[in-house]
Short mmCIF file of C-alpha atoms and ligand atoms in Angstrom, two decimals:
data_model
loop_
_atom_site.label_atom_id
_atom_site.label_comp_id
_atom_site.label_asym_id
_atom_site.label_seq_id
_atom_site.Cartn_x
_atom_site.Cartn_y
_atom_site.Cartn_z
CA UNK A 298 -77.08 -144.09 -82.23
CA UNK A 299 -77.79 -147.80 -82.06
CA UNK A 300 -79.74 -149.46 -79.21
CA UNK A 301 -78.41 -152.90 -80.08
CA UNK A 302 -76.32 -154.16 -77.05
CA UNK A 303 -72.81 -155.12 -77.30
CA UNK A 304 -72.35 -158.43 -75.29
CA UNK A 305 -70.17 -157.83 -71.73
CA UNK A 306 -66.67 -158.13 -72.85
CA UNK A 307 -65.25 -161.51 -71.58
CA UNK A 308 -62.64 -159.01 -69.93
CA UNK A 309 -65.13 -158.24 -67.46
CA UNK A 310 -66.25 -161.62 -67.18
CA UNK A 311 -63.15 -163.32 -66.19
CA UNK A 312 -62.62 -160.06 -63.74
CA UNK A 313 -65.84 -160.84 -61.99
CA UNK A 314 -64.80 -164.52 -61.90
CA UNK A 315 -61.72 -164.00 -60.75
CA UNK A 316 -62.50 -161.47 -58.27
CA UNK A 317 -65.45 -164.46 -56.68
CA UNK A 318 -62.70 -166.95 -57.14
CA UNK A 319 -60.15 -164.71 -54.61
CA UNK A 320 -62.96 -164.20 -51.95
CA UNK A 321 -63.95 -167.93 -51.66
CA UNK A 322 -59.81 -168.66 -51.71
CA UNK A 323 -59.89 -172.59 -52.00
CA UNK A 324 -64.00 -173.24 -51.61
CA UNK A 325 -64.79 -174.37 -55.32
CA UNK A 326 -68.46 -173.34 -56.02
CA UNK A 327 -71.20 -174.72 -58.70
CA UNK A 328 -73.31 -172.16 -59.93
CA UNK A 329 -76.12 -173.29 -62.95
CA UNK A 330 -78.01 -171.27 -65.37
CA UNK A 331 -81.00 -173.80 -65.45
CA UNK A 332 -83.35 -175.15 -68.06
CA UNK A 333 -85.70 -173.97 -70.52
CA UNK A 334 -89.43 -174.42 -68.88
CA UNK A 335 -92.24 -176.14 -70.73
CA UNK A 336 -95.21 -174.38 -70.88
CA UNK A 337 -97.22 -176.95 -71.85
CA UNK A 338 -95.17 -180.01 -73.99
CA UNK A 339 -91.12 -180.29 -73.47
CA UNK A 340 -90.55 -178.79 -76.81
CA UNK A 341 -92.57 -175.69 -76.37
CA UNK A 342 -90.86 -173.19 -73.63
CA UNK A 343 -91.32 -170.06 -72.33
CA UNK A 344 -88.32 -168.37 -73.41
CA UNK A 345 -85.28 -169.51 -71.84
CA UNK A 346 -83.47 -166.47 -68.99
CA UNK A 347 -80.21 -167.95 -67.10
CA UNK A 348 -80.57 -167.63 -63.14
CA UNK A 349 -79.27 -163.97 -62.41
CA UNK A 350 -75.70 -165.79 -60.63
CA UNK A 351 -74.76 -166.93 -63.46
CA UNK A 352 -75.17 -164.52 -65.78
CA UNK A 353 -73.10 -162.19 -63.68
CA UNK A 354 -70.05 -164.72 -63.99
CA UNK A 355 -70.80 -165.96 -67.80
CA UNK A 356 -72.50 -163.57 -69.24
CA UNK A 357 -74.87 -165.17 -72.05
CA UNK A 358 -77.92 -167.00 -71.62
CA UNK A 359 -76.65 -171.10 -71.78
CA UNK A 360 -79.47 -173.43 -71.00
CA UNK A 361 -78.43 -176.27 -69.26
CA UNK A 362 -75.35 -175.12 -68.47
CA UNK A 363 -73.28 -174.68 -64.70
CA UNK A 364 -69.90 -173.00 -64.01
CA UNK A 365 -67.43 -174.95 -61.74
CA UNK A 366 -65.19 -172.06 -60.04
CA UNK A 367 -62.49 -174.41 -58.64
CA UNK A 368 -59.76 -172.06 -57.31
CA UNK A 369 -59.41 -169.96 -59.94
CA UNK A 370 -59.74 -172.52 -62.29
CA UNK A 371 -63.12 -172.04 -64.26
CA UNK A 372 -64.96 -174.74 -66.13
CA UNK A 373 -68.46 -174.70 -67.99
CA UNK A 374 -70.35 -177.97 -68.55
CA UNK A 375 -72.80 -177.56 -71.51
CA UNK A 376 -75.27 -179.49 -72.83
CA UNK A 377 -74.06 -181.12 -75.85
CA UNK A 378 -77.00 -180.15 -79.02
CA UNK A 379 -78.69 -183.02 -79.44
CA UNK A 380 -78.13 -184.64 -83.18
CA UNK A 381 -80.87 -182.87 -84.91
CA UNK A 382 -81.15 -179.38 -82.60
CA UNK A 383 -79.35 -177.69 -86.31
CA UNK A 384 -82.70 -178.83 -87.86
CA UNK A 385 -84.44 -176.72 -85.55
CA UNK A 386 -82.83 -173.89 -83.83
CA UNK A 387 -79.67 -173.85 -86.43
CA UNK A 388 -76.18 -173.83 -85.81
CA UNK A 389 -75.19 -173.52 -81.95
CA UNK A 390 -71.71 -172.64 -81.23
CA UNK A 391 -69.56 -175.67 -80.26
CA UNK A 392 -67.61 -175.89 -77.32
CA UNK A 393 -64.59 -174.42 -78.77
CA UNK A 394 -66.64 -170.90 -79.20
CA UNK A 395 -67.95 -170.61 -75.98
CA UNK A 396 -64.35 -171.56 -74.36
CA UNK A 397 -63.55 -168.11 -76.65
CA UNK A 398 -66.65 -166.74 -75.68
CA UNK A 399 -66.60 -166.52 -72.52
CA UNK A 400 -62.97 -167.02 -71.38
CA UNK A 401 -63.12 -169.95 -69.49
CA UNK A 402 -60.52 -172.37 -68.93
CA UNK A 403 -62.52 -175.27 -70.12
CA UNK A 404 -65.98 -176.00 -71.97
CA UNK A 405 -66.91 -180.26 -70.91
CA UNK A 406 -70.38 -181.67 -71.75
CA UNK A 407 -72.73 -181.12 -68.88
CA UNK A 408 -72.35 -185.42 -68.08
CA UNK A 409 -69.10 -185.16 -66.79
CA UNK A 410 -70.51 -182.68 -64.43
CA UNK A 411 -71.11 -185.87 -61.67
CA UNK A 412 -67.73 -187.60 -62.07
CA UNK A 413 -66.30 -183.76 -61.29
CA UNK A 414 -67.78 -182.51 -58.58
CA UNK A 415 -69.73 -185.84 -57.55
CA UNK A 416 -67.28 -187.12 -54.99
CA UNK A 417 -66.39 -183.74 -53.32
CA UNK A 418 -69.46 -182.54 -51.93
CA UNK A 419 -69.74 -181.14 -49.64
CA UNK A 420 -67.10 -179.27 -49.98
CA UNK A 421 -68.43 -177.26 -53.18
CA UNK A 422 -70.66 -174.54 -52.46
CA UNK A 423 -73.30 -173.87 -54.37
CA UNK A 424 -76.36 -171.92 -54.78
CA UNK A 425 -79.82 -173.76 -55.11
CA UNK A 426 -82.03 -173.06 -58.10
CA UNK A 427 -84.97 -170.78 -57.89
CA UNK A 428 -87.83 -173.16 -58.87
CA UNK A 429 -88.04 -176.77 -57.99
CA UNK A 430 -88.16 -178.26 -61.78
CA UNK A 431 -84.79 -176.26 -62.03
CA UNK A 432 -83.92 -177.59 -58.51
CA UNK A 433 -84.37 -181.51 -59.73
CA UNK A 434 -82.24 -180.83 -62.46
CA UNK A 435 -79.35 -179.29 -60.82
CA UNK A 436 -79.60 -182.01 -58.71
CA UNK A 437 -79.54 -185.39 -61.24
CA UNK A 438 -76.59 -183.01 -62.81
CA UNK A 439 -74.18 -183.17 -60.00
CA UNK A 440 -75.19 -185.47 -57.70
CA UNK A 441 -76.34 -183.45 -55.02
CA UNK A 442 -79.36 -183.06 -53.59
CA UNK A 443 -80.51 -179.40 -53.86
CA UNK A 444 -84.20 -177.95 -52.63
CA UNK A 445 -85.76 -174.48 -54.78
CA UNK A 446 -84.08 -171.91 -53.21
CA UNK A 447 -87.10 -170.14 -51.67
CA UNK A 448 -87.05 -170.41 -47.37
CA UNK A 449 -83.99 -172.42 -47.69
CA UNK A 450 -81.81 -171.42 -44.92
CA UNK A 451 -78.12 -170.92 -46.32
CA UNK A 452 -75.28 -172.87 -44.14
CA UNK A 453 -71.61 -173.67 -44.47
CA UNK A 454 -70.01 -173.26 -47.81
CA UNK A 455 -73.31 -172.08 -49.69
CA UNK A 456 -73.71 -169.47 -47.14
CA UNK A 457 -69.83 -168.43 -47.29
CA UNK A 458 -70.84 -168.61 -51.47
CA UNK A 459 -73.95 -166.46 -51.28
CA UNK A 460 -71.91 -163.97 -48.69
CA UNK A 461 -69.48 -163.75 -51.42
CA UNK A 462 -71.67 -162.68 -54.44
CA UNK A 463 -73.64 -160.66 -52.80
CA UNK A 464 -70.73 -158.44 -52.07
CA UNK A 465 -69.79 -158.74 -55.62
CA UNK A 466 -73.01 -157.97 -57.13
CA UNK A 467 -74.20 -154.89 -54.72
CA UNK A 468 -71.60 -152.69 -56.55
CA UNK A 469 -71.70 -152.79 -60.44
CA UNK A 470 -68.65 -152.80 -62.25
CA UNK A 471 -68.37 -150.40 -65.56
CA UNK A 472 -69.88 -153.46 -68.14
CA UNK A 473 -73.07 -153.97 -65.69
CA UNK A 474 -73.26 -150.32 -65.65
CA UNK A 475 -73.14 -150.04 -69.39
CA UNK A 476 -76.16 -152.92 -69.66
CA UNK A 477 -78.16 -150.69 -67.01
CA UNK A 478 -77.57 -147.69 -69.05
CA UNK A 479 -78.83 -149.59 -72.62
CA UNK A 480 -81.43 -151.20 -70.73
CA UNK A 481 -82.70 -147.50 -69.17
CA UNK A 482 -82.04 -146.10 -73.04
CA UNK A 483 -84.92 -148.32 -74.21
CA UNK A 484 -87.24 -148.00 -71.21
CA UNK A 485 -87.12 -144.25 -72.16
CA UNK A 486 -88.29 -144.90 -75.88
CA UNK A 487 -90.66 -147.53 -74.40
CA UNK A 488 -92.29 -145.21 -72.05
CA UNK A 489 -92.46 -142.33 -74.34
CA UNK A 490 -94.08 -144.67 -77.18
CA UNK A 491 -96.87 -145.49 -74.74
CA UNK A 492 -97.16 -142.29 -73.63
CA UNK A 493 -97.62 -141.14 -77.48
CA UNK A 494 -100.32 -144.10 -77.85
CA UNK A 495 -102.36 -143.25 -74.64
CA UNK A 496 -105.34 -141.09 -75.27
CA UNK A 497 -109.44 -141.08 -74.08
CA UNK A 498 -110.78 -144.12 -75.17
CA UNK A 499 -107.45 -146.18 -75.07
CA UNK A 500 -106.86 -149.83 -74.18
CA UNK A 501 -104.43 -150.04 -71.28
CA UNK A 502 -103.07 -153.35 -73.37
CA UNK A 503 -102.50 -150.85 -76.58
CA UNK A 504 -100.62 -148.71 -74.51
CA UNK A 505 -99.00 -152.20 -72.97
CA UNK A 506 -97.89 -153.08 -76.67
CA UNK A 507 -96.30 -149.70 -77.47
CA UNK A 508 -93.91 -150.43 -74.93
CA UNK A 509 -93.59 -153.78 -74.99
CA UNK A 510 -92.99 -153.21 -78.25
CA UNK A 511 -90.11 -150.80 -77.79
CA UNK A 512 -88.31 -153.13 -75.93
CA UNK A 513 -88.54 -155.97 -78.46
CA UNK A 514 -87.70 -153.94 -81.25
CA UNK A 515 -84.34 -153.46 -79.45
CA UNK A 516 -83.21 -157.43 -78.78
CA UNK A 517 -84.70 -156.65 -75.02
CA UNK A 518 -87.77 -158.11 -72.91
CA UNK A 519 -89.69 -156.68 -69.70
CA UNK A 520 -87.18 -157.03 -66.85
CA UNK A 521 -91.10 -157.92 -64.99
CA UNK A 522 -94.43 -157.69 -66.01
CA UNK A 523 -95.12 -154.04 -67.14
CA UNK A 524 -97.88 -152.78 -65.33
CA UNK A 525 -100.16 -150.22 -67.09
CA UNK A 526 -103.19 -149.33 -65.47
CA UNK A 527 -105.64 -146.84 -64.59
CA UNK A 528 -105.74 -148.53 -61.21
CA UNK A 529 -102.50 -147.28 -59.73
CA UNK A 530 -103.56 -148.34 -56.28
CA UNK A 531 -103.16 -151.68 -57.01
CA UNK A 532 -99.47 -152.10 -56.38
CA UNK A 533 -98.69 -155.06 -58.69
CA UNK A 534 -101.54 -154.62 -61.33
CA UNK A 535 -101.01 -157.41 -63.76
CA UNK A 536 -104.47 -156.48 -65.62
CA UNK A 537 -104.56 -154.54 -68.85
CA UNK A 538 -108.43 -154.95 -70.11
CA UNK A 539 -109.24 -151.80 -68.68
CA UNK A 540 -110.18 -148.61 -70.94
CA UNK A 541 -108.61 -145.10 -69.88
CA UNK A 542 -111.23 -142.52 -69.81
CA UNK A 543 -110.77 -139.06 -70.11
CA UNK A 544 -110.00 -137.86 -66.26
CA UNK A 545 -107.78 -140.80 -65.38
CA UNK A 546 -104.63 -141.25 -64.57
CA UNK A 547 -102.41 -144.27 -65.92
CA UNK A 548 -99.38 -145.65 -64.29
CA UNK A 549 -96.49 -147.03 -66.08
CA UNK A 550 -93.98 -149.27 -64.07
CA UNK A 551 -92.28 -150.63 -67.05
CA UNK A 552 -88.44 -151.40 -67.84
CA UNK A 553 -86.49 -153.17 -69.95
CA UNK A 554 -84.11 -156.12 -69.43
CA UNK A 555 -81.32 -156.66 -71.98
CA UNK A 556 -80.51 -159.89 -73.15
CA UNK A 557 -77.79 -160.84 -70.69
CA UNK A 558 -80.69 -160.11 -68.02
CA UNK A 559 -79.41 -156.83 -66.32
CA UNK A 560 -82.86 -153.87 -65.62
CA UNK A 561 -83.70 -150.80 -65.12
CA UNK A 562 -86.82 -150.12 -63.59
CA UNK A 563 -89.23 -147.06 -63.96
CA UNK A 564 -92.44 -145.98 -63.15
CA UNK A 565 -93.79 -142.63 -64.59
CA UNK A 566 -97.99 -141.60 -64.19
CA UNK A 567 -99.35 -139.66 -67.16
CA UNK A 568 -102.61 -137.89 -67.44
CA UNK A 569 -105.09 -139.65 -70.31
CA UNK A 570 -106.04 -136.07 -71.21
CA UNK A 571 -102.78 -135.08 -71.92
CA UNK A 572 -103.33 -132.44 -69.00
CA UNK A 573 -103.49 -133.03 -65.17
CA UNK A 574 -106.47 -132.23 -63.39
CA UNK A 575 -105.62 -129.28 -60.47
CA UNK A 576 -106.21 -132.08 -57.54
CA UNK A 577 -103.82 -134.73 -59.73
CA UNK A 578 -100.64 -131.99 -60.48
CA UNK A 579 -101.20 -131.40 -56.35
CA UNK A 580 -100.97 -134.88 -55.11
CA UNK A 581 -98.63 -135.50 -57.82
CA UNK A 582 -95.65 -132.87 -56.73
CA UNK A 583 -96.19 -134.19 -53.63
CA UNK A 584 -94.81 -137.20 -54.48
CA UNK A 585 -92.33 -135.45 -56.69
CA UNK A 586 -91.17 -134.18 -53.73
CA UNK A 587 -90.70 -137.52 -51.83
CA UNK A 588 -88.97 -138.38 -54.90
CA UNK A 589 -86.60 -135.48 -55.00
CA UNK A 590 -85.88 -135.57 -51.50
CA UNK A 591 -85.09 -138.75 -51.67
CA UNK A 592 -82.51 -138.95 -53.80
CA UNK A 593 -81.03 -135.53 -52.57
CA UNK A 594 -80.58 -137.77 -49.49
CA UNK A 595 -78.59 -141.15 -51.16
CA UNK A 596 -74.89 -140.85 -50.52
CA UNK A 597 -72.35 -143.40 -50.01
CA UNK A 598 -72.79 -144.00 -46.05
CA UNK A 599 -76.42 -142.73 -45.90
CA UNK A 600 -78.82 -145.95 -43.90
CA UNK A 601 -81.07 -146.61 -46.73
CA UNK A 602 -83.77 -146.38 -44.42
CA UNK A 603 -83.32 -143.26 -43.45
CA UNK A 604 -84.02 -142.45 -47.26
CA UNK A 605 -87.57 -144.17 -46.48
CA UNK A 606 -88.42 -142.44 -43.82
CA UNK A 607 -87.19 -139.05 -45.93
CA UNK A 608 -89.94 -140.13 -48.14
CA UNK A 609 -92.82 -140.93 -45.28
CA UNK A 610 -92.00 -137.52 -44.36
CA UNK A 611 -92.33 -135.49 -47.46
CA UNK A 612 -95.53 -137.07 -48.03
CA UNK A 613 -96.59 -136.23 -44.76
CA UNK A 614 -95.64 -132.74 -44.91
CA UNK A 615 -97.07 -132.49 -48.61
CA UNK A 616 -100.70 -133.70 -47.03
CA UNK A 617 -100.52 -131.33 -44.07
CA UNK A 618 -99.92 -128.67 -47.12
CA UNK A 619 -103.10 -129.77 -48.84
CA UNK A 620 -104.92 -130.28 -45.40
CA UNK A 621 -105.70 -133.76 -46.02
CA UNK A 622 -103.51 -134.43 -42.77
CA UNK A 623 -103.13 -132.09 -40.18
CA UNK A 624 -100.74 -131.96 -36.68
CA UNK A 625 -97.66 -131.43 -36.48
CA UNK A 626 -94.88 -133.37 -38.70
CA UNK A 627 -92.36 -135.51 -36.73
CA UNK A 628 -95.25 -136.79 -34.50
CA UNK A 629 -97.14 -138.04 -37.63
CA UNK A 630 -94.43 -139.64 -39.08
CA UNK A 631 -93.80 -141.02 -35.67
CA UNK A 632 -97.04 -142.25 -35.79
CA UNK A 633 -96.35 -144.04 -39.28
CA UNK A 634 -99.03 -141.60 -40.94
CA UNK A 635 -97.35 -141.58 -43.96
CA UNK A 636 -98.09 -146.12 -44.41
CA UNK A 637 -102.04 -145.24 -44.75
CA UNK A 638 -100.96 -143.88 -48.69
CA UNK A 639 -97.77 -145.08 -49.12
CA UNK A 640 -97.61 -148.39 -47.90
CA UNK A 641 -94.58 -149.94 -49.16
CA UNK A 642 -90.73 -149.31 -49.06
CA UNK A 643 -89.04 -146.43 -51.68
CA UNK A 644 -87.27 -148.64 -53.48
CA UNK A 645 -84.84 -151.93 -53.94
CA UNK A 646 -81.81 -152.79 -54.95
CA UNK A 647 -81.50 -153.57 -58.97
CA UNK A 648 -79.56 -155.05 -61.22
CA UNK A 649 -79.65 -158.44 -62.75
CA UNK A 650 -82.75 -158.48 -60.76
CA UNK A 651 -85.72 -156.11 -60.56
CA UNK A 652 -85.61 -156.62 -57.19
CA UNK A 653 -81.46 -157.76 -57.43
CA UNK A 654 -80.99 -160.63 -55.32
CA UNK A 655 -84.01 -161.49 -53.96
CA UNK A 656 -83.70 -164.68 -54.49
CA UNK A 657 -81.14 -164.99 -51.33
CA UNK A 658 -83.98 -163.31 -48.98
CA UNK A 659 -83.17 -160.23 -46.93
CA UNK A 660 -79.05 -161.60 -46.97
CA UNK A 661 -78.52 -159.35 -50.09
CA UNK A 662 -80.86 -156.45 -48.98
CA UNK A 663 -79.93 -155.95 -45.21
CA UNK A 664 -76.89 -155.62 -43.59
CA UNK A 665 -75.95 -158.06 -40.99
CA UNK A 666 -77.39 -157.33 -37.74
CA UNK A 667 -80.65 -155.33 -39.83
CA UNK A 668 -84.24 -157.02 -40.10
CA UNK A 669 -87.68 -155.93 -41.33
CA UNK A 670 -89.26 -153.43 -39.31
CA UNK A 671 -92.67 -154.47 -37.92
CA UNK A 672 -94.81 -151.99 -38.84
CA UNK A 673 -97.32 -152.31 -41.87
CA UNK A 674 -95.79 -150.68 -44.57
CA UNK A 675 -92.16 -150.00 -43.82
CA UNK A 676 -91.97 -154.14 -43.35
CA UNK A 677 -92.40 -153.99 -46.66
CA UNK A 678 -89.06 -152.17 -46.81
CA UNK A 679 -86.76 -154.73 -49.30
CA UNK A 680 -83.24 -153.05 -48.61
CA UNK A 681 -81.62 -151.36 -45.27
CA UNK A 682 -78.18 -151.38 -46.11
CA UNK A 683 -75.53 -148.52 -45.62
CA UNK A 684 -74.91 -147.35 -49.27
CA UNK A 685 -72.07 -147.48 -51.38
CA UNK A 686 -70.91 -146.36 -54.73
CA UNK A 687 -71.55 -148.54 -57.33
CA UNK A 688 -74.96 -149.56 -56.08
CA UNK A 689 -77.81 -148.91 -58.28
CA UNK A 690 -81.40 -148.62 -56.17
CA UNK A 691 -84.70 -147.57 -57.10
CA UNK A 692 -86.10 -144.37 -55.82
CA UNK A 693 -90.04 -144.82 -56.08
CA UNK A 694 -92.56 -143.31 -53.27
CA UNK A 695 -96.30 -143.37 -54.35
CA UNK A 696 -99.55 -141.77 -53.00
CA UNK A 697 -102.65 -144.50 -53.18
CA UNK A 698 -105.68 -144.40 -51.96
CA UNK A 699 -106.18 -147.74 -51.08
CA UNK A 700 -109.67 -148.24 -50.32
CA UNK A 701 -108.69 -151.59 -48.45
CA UNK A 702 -106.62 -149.80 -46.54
CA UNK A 703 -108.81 -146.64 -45.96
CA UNK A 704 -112.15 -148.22 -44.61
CA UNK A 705 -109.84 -150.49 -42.40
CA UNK A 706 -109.09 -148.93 -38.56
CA UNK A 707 -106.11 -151.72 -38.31
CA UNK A 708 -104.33 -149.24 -40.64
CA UNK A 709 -105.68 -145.42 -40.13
CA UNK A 710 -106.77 -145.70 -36.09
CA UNK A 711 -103.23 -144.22 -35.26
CA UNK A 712 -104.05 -141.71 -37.69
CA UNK A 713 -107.80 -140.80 -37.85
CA UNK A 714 -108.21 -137.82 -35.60
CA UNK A 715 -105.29 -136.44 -37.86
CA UNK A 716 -106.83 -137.34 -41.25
CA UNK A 717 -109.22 -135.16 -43.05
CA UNK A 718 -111.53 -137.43 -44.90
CA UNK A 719 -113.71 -134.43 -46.87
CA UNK A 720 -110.34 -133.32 -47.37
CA UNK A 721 -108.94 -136.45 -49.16
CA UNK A 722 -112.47 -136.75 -50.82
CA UNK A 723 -111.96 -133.37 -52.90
CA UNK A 724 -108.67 -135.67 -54.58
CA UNK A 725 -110.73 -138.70 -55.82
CA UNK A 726 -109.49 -138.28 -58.81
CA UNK A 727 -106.52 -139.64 -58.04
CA UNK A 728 -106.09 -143.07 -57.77
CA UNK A 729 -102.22 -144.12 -57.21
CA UNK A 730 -99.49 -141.96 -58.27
CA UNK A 731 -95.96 -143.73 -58.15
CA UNK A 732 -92.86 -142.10 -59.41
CA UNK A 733 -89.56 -144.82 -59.97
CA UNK A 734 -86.12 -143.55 -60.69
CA UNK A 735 -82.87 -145.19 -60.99
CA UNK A 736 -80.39 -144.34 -58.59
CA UNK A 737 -76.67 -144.97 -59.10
CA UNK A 738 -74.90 -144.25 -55.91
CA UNK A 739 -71.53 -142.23 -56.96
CA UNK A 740 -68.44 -141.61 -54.64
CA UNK A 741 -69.43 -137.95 -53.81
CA UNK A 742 -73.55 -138.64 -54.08
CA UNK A 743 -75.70 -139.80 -56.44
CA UNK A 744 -76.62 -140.07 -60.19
CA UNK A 745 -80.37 -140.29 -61.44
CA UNK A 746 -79.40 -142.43 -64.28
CA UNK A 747 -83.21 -142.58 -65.46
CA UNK A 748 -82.82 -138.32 -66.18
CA UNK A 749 -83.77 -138.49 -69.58
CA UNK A 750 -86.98 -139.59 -68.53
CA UNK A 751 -89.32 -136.28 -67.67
CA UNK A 752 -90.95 -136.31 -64.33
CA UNK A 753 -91.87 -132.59 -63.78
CA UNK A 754 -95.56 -132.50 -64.26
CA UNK A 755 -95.40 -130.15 -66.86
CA UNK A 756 -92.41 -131.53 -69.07
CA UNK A 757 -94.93 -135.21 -68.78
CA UNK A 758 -97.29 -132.75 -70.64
CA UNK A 759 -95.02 -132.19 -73.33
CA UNK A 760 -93.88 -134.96 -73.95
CA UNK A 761 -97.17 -136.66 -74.25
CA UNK A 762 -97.59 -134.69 -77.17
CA UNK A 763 -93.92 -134.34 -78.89
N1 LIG B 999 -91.58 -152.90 -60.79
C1 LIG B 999 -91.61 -153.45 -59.48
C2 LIG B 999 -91.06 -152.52 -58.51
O1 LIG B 999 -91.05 -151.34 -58.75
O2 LIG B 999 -90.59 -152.88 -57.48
MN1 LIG B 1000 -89.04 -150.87 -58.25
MN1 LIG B 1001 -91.17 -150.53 -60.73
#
């Protein structure tokens, strides 16, 4: 079997364009890929990734390029190469090819993109960059002024735009599902290579490079910074200098991205012995559990906060099991026990995105009407939609012991006549257990697409070692 990704047919990219095209009827919209960011000099970038939007409608990774949608009609301005870029990145295709390519109607050099658009705004829509170097240019481009997207309120024909592709993009069509399922192929070699290199004594950045590794080796990249640490707790750990010791538990939230930019997204914790202590297999099919009954609960219809609070409350019951919480059930979760150790949301929406279209705010991840809830930890809930097939959403409770969280009466005062603290203290040796499927929601239910990757304690045992 290869691992090396077929590009989207242009089929399914002049589909998805034509499908946008029908919902904005006769609003033309402007939607750019960006530009390559310096790190330090012009001519030395980080590598180049096209904003998510237009990936979804063109497929391959143009810099400084923007699609006009003009009913129907679509036309890509490109930057022409510049007289000696064959010198130094070879040949690049000429307008021609990507007119083939990509199935446009028209390839024009990115200059003409004023004189097109230049005297009809506002009557394009379009959507504003993420970043404001990527912002400026967009904006000498066409003539309009456009801010970085981030707190920009949406109005008029952007809004109508950003309405539009979000209802495209929540539910993948076959050739997105196909770059999902590559992308999830290689995050299941990546995670098993690192959990082959991880071992007493280990670097968390050698078990970093196994699977950072992987996904190079297969024309891929991180879809977000892998985080591998023996400090689970910390949500977002971006540090790998730490050593694993014999004991410990590491956490792996690690996924590819395939080169057209579509993720997967998994987290798996695996025991540095090779064997989970009796405290860590505990706590750990606890949140198994949350896991499971989570996604026994995602079903086209199903509030996706409702599969939240299914989580809160397996955790709860799971601690009330191992008498680290004690009361009765509802009136704890009532009570939000369940934030104190697993204080944020189960999971997001994914796709071209880690978190997909997060760029647009909560637009893409609630449903009109919907907002954050207050409350710490379930505000930090990113999607409360109804679902329906063809959505793809993470499925990831954890259990943390935060000590931030634990020594501070703003979180546990709700909860501290209920809490067991000699209890907890018999589980120190767990840190933060988080486990992150994929979650493709089908007509009749749901499909773990992430299955290949083991989760029962034991068969993380195994495959440690095989
Ligand atoms: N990897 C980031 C997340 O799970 O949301
Ligand atoms: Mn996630
Ligand atoms: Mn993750």
């Amino acid at each position: 079997m290869t691992l090396w990704t077929e590009p989207t047919p242009k089929a399914a990219l002049v589909a998805r364009r034509q499908r946008l095209s029908r919902a904005l009827a006769d609003v033309p919209a402007l939607i750019v890929a960006g530009r390559p960011r310096p790190r330090n000099y012009a001519a030395n970038t980080y590598p180049f990734r096209a904003e998510s939007h237009f990936l979804y409608l063109v497929g391959r990774q143009l810099d400084g390029a923007a699609l006009l949608l003009d009913r129907g009609r679509a036309t890509l301005f490109v930057e022409p190469p510049a007289s000696d870029a064959a010198l130094w990145h070879g040949e690049v295709p000429g307008f021609d090819a990507i007119r083939d390519d990509t199935g446009v109607d028209e390839v024009l050099p990115l200059d003409r993109l004023g004189d097109v658009v230049g005297a009809r705004w506002p009557e394009v829509a379009t959507l504003p960059a993420n970043d404001e170097p990527t912002a400026a240019w967009q904006s000498r481009s066409s003539g309009r002024e456009v801010r970085a997207r981030s707190g920009a309120e949406l109005t008029g024909q952007d809004a109508t735009l950003a309405d539009a592709m979000i209802a495209l993009r929540l539910s993948h069509d076959e050739a997105a599902l196909s770059q999902m399922r590559r992308a999830i192929e290689v995050t299941t070699l990546a995670h098993h290579a690192g959990a082959r290199a991880l071992g007493p004594g280990v670097r968390e950045a050698a078990v970093l490079a196994a699977i950072d590794a992987t996904f190079v080796a297969h024309g891929m990249a991180p879809a977000y910074g892998s985080i591998v640490s023996v400090h689970g707790e910390v949500l977002h750990n971006e540090a790998h200098h730490g050593v694993a010791r014999d004991g410990d538990l590491l956490l792996v939230d690690a996924g590819a991205e395939t080169a057209e930019g579509w993720a997967s997204d998994v987290t798996r914790v695996y025991p540095v012995s090779g064997r989970f202590s009796a405290t860590q297999r505990a706590l750990y099919d606890v949140v198994l559990a949350a896991n499971r009954a989570a996604i026994a609960k995602v079903a086209p219809g199903v509030r996706y906060r409702d599969v939240h609070v299914e989580a809160g409350r397996t955790i709860v019951r799971g601690l009330c099991d191992l008498g680290i919480l004690r009361g009765e059930i509802d009136g704890l979760v009532e009570r939000g026990a369940y934030t104190v150790f697993f204080p944020h949301g189960v999971g997001h929406l994914l796709g071209l995105d880690v978190h997909d279209m997060e760029d647009l705010g909560d637009r893409a991840g609630y449903a009109p009407g919907r907002a954050r809830a207050s409350r710490f930890g379930d505000a930090y809930l990113r999607l409360d939609r109804d679902l329906s097939p063809g959505m793809v959403v993470t499925i990831e409770p954890g259990f943390y012991q935060v000590p931030a969280i634990l020594r501070d009466p703003t979180y546990t005062a709700a909860i501290e006549r209920d809490l067991d603290r000699d209890a907890l203290a018999r589980f120190a040796d767990v840190r933060g257990i988080r486990l992150e499927d994929d979650v493709l929601v089908t007509a009749s239910g749901a499909e773990i697409m992430t299955r290949a990757i083991p989760i029962d304690a034991a068969a993380i045992e195994a495959w440690m070692r095989g």
